[in-house]
mmCIF file of C-alpha atoms and ligand atoms in Angstrom:
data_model
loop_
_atom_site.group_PDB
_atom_site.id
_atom_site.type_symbol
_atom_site.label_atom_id
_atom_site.label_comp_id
_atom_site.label_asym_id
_atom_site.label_seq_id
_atom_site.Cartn_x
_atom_site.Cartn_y
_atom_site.Cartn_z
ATOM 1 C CA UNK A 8 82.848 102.909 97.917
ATOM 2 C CA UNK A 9 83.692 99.694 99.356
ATOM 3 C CA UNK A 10 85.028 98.187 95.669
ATOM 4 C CA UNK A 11 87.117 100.934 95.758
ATOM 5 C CA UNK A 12 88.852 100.482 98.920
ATOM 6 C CA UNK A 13 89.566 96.893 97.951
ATOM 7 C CA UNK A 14 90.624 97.796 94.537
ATOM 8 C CA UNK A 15 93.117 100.245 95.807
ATOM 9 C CA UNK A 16 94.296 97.614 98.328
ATOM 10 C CA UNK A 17 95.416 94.816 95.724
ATOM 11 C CA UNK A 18 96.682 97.624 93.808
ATOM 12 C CA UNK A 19 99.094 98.865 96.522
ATOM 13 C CA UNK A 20 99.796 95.596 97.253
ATOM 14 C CA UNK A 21 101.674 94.819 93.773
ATOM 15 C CA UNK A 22 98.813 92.554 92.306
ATOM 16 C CA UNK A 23 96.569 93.288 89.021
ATOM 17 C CA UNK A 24 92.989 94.844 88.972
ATOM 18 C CA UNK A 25 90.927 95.160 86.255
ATOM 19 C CA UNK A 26 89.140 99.106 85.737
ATOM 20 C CA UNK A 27 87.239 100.567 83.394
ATOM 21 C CA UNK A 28 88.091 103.300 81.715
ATOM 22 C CA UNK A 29 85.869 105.682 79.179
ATOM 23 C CA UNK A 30 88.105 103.662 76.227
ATOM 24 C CA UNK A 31 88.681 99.791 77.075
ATOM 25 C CA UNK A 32 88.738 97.881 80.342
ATOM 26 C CA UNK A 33 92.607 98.572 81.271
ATOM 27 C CA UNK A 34 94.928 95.343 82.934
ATOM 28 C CA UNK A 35 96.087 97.377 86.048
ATOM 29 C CA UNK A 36 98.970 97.110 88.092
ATOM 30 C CA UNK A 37 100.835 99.704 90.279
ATOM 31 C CA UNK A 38 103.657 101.574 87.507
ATOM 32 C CA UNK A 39 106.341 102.221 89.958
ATOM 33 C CA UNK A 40 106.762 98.139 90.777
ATOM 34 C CA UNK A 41 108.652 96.098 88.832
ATOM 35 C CA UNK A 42 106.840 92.781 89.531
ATOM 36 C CA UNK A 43 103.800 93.751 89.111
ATOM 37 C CA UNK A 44 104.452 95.226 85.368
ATOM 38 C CA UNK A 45 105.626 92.361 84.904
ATOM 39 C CA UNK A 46 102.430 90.384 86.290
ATOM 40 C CA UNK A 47 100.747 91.960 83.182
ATOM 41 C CA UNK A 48 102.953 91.098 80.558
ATOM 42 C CA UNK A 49 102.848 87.443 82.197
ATOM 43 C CA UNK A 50 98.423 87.644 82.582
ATOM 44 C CA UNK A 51 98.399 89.094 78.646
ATOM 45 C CA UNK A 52 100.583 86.542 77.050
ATOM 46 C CA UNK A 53 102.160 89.381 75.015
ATOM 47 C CA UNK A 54 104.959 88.143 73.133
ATOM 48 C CA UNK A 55 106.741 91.064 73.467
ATOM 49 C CA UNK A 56 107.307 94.007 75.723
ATOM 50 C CA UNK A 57 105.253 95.986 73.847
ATOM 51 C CA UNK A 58 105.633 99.999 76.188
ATOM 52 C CA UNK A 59 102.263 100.022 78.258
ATOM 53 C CA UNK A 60 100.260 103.140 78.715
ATOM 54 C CA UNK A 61 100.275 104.782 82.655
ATOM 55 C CA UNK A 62 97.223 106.119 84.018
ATOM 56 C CA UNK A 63 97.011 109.360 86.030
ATOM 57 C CA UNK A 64 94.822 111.339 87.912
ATOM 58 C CA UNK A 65 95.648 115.122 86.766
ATOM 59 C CA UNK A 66 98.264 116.708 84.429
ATOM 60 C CA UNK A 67 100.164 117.188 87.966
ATOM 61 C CA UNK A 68 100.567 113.926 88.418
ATOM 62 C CA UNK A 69 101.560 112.710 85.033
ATOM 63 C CA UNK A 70 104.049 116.322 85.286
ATOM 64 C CA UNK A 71 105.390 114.204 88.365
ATOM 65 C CA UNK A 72 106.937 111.626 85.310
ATOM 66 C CA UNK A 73 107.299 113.261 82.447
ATOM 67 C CA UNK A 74 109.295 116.215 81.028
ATOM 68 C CA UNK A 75 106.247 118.577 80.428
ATOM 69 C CA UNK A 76 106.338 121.465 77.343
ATOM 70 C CA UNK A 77 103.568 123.522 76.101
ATOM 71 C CA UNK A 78 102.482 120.956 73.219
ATOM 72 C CA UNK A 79 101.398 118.527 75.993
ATOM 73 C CA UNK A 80 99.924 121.473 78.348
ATOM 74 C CA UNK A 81 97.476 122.480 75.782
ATOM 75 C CA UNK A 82 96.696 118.903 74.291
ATOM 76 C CA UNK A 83 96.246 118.447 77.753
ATOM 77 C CA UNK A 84 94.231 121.136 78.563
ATOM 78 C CA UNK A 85 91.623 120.071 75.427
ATOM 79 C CA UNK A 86 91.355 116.539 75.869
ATOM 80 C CA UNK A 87 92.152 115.554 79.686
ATOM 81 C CA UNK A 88 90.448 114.025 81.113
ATOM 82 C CA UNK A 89 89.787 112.169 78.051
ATOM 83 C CA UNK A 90 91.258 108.853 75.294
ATOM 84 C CA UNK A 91 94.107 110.809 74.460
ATOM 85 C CA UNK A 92 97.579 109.299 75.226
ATOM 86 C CA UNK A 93 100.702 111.473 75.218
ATOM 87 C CA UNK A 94 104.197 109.850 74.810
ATOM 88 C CA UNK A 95 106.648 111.874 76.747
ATOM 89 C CA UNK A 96 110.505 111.909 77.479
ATOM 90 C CA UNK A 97 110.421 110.135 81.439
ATOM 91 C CA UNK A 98 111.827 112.573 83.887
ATOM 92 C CA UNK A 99 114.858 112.024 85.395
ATOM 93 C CA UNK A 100 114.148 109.738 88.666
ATOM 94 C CA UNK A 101 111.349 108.855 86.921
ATOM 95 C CA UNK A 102 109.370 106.845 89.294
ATOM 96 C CA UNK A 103 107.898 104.457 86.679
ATOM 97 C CA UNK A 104 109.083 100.976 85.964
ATOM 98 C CA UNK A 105 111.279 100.837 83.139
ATOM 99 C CA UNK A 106 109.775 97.788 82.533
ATOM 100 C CA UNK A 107 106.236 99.617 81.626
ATOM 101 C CA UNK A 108 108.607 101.741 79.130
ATOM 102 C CA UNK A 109 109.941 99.005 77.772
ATOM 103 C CA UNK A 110 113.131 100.232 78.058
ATOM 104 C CA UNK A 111 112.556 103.270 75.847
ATOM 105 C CA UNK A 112 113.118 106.479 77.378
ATOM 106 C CA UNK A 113 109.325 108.064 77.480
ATOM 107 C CA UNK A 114 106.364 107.283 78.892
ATOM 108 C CA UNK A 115 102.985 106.506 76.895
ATOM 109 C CA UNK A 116 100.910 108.790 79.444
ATOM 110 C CA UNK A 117 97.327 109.539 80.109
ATOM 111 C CA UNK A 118 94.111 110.721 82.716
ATOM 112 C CA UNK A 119 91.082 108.855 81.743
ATOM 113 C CA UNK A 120 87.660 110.497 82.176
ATOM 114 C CA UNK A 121 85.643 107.702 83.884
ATOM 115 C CA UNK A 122 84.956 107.936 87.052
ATOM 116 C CA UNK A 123 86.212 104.719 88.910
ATOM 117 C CA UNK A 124 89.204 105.071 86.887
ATOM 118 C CA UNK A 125 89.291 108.579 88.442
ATOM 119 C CA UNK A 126 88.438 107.768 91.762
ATOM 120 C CA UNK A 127 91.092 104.405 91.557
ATOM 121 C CA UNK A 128 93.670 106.642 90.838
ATOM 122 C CA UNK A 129 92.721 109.534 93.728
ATOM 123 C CA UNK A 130 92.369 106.827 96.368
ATOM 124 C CA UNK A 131 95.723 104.621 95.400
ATOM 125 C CA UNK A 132 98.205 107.954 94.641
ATOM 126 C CA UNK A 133 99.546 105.278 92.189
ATOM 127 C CA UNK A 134 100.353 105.937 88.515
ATOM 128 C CA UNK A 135 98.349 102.934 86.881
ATOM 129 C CA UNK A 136 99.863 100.662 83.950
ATOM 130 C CA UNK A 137 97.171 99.219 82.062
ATOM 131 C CA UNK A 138 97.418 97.874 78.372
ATOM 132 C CA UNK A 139 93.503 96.933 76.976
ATOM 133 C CA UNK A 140 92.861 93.968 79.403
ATOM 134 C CA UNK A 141 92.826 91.472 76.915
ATOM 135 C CA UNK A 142 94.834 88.528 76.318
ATOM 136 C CA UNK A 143 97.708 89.070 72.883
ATOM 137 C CA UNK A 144 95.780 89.191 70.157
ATOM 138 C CA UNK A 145 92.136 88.968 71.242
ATOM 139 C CA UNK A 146 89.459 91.977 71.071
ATOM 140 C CA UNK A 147 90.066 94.723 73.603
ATOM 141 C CA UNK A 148 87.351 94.546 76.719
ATOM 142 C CA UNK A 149 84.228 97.444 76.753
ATOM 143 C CA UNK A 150 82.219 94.933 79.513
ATOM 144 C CA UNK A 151 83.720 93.916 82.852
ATOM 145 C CA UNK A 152 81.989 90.176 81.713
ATOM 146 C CA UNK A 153 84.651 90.077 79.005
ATOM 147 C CA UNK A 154 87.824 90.791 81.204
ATOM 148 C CA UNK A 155 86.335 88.041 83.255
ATOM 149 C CA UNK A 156 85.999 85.553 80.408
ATOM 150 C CA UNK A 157 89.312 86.103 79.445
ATOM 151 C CA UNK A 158 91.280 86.994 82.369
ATOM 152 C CA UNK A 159 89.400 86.369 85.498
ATOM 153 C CA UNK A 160 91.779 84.006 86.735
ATOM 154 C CA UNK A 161 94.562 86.230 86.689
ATOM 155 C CA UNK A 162 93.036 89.379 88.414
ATOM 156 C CA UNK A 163 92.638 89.423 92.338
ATOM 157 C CA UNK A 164 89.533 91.743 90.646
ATOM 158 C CA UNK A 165 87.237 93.243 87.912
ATOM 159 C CA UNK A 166 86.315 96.369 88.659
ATOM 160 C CA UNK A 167 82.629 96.705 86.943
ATOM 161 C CA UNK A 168 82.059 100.476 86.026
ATOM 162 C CA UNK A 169 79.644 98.501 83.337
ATOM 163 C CA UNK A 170 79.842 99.287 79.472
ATOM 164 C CA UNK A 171 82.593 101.367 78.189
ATOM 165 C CA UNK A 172 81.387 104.930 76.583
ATOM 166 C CA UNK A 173 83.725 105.601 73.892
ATOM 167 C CA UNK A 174 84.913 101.417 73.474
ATOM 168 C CA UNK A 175 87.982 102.043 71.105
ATOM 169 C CA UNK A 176 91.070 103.123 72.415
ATOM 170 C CA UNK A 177 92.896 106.478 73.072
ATOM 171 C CA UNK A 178 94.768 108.306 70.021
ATOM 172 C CA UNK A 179 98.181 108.209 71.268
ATOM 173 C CA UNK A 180 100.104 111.390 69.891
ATOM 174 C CA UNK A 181 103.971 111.372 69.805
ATOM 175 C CA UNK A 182 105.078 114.991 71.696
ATOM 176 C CA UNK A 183 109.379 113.255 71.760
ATOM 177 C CA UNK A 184 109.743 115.737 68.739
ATOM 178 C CA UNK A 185 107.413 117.346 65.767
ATOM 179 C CA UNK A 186 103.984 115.619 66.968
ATOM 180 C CA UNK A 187 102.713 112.672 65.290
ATOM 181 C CA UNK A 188 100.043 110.644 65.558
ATOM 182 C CA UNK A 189 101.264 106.850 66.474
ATOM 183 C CA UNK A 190 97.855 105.211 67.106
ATOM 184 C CA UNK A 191 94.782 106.736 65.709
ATOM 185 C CA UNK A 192 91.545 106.371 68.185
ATOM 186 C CA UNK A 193 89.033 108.329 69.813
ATOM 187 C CA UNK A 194 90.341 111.589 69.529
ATOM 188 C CA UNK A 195 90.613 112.371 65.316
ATOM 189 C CA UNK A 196 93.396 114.188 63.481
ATOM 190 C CA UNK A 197 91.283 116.800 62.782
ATOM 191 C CA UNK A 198 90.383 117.557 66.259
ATOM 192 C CA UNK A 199 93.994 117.785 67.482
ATOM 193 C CA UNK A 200 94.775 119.973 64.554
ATOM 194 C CA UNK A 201 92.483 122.561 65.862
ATOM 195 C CA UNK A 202 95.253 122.855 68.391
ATOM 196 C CA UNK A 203 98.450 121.836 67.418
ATOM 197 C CA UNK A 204 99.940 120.806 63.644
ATOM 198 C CA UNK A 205 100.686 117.161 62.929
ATOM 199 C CA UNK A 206 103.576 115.498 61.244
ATOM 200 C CA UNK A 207 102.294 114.566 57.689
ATOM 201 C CA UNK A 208 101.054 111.271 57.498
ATOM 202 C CA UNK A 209 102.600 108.319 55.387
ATOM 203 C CA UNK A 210 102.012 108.538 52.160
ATOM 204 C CA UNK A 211 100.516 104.802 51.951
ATOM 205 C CA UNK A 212 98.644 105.972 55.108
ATOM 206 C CA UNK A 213 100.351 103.665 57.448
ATOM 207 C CA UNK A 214 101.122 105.070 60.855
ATOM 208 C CA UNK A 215 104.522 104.140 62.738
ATOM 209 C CA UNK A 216 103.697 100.780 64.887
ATOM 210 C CA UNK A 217 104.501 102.175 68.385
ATOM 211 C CA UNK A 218 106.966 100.119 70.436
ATOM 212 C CA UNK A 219 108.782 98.858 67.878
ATOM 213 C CA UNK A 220 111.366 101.241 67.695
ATOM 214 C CA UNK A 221 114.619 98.787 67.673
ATOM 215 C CA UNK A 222 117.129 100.949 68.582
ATOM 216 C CA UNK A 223 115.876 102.393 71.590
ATOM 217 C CA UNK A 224 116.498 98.981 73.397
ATOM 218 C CA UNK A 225 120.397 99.135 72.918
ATOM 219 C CA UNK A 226 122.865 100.095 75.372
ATOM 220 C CA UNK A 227 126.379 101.328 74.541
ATOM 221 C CA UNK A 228 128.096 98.579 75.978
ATOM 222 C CA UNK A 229 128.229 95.528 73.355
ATOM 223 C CA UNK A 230 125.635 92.434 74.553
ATOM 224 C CA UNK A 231 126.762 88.648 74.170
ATOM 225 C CA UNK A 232 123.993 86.638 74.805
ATOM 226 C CA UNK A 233 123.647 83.151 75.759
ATOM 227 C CA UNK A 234 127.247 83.223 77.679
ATOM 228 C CA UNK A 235 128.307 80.651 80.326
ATOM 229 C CA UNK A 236 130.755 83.264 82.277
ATOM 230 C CA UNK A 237 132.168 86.635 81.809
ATOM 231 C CA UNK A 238 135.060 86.790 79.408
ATOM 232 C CA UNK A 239 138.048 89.137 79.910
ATOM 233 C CA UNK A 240 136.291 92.684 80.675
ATOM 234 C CA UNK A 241 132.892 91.716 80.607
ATOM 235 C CA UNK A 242 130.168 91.667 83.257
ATOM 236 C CA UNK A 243 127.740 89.005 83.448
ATOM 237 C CA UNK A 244 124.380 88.965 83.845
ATOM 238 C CA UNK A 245 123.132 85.713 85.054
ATOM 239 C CA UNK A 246 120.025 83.611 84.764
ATOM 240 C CA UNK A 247 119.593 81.118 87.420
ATOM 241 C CA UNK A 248 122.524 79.569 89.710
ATOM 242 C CA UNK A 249 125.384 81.164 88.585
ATOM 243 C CA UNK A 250 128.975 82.020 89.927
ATOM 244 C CA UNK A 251 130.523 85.488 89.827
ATOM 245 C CA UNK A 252 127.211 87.158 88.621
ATOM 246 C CA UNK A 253 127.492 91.012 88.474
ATOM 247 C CA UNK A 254 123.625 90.976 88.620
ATOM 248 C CA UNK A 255 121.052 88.463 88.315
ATOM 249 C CA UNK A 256 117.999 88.520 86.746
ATOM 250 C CA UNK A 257 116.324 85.458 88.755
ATOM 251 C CA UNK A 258 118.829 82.716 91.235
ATOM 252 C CA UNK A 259 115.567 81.065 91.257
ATOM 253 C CA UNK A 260 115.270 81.347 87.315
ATOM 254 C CA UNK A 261 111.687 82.521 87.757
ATOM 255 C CA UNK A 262 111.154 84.396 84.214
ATOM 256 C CA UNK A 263 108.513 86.727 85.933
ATOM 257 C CA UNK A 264 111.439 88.210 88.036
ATOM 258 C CA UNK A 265 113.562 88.174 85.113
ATOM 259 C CA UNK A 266 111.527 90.121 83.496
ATOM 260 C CA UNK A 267 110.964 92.865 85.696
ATOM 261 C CA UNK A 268 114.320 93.289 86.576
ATOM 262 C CA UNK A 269 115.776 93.064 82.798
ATOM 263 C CA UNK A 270 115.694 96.791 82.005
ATOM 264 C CA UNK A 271 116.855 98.095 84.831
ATOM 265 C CA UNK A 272 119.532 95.549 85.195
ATOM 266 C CA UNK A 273 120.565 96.373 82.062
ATOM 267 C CA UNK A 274 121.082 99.729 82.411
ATOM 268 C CA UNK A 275 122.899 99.325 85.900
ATOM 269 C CA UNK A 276 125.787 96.902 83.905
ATOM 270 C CA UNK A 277 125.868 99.068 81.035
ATOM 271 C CA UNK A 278 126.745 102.462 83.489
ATOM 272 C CA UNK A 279 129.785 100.221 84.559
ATOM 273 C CA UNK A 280 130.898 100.636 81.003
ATOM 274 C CA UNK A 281 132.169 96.945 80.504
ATOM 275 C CA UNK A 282 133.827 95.530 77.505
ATOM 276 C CA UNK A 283 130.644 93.789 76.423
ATOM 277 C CA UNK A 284 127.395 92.728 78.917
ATOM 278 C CA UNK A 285 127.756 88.808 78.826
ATOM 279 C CA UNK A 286 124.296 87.484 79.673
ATOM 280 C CA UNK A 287 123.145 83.586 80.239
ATOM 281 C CA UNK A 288 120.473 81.755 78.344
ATOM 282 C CA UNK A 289 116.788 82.408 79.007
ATOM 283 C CA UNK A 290 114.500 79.504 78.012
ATOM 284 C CA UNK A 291 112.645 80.125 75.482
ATOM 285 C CA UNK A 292 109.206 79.811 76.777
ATOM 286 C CA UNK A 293 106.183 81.541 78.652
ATOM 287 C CA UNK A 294 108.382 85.488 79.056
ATOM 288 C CA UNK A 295 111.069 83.969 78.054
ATOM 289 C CA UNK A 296 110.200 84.712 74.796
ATOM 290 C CA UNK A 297 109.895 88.257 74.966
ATOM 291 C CA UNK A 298 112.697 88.526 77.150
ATOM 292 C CA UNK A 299 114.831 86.844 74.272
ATOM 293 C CA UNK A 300 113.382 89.342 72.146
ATOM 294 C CA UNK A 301 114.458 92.435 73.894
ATOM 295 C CA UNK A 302 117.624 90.915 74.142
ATOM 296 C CA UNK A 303 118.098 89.964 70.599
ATOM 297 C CA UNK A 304 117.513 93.429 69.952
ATOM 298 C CA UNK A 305 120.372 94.854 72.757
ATOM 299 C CA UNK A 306 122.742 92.699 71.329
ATOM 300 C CA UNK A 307 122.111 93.730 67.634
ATOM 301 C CA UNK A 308 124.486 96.189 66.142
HETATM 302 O O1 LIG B 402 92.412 103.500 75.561
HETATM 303 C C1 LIG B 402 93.506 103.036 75.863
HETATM 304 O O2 LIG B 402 94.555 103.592 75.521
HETATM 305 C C2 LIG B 402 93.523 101.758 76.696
HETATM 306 C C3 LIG B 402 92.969 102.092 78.070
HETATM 307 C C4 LIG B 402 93.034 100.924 79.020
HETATM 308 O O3 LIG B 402 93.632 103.195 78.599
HETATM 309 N N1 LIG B 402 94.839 101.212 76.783
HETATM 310 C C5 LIG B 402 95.483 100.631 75.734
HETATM 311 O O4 LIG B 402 96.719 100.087 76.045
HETATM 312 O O5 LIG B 402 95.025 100.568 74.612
HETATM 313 P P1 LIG B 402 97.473 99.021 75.132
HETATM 314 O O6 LIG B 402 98.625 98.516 75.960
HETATM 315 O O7 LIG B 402 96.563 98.005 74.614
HETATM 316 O O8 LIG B 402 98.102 99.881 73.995
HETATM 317 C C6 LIG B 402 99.183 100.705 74.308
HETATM 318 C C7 LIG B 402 99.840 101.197 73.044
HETATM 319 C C8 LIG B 402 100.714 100.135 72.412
HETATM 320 O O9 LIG B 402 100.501 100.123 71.009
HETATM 321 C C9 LIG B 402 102.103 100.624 72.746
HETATM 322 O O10 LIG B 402 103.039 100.269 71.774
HETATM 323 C C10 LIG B 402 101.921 102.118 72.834
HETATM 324 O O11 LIG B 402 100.673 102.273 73.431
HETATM 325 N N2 LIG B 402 102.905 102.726 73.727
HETATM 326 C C11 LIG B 402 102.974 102.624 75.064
HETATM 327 N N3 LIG B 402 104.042 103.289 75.547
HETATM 328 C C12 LIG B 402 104.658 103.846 74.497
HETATM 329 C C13 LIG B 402 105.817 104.655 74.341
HETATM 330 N N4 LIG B 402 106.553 105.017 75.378
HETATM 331 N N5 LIG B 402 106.153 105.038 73.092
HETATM 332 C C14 LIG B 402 105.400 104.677 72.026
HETATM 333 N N6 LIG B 402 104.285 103.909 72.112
HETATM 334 C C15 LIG B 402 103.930 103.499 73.308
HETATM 335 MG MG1 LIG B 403 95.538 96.709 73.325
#
């Protein structure tokens, strides 16, 4: 299919296409580049990096990513294709932005059962990002006319697969330890504990808010933000024109780049093991803002 082909091309070519999926209309973008998770974080207006959910075609490709064990091999077995999400430790090498991780160390992972999706994903060999393909805060998209609406002007397309079957999103199920449920969807507790048995839930039946586990953002090395140079020690990631950089997240202070490059640049200075990471302002606007945020969190104790 023509669409397809097109689809696939903006896809490989780092820019965002809308598909539908049997869920929600996902906000797609090519996992394994940088810019272009970034693209979506920029197109939803999230105002933070909330982890994003990768699309696959097969458990052998999303066994490509993620450490595999027998929890996710039957879940997998059940419910793939299908709305179930698995979080998973990334492999090492992992292929996958860090960026669409959010700088955790798993991967929110899943093969969706409609059939562009499917055939998206066969034609591009790409693992997919794609959060809901709405804008922070709105209603998540079941018709191509609502991505449109919302987003058309940030897409180079909407795929139209036409209404969404199931229209609420995946169940995403926990598999890091004992699994848990961390968003409840389209797949129900009780049908996963056919198969497998679930951490108990909350007693005031609230459900851990996924990617908002704090600590998970920190490196070892200590993080001063808002620095003008590197003190005694320290390495310094820049912002903008700066002298004796160690890295820097954008010379042209374009927050987009910043952004994509902030996890993995973050990592990189913290392997050098420096007496602290010093890193220069980020304006607080547009990405800024949830760039500010993840670093707020780095640089908390
Ligand atoms: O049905 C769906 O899941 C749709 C379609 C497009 O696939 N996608 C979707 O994505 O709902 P989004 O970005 O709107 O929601 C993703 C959720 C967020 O709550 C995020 O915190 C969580 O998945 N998440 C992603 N990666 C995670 C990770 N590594 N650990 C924990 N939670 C994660
Ligand atoms: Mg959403």
């Amino acid at each position: 299919m023509q669409q397809i082909e097109t689809a696939a091309g903006h896809l490989r070519a780092g820019k965002l296409v809308a598909f539908p999926t049997e869920t929600v209309y996902g906000l797609g973008a090519d996992a394994t580049n940088d810019a272009a998770v970034a693209a979506i974080y920029a197109a939803k207006g999230r105002p933070d990096f909330n982890p994003l959910i990768v699309h696959v075609a097969s458990s052998d490709d999303a066994k490509k990513y993620v450490e595999w064990n027998d929890t996710a091999a039957l879940l997998a077995e059940k419910f793939w294709p299908g709305p179930l999400t698995l979080v998973l430790p990334r492999k090492k090498d992992c292929a996958i932005s860090l960026l669409a991780s959010a700088g955790l160390d798993t991967v929110a992972i899943r093969v969706p059962a409609h059939a562009l999706a499917q055939e998206l994903l066969v034609k591009t060999g790409l693992p997919l990002a794609a959060p809901s393909a709405n804008r922070s805060g709105k209603i998540s998209p079941t018709l191509a006319a609502h991505v449109q609406e919302e987003l058309g002007d940030k897409v180079a397309m909407v795929l139209d697969g036409g209404a969404c079957a199931v229209g609420i999103e995946s169940t995403i199920v926990d598999l890091t330890g004992s699994p848990r449920i961390l968003r409840h969807g389209k797949i129900t507790r009780e049908e996963l504990e056919k198969f497998i048995p679930l951490a108990e839930q909350r007693a005031d039946g609230k459900i851990l808010a996924p990617g908002m586990l704090d600590s998970h953002y920190a490196p070892n090395a200590k993080v001063r933000l808002n620095a003008q140079e590197a003190g005694e020690g320290e390495t310094l990631l820049a912002f903008g024109a700066a002298e004796n950089a160690t890295l820097n997240l954008s010379e042209s202070g374009n927050l987009e780049e910043a952004a994509a490059n902030l996890f993995r640049m973050l990592r990189a200075l913290d392997a050098q093991n420096p007496a602290a990471i010093a890193v220069m302002p980020i304006p607080m606007q547009g990405l800024g803002v949830a760039i500010n945020d993840r670093l707020a969190r780095a640089a908390a104790l």
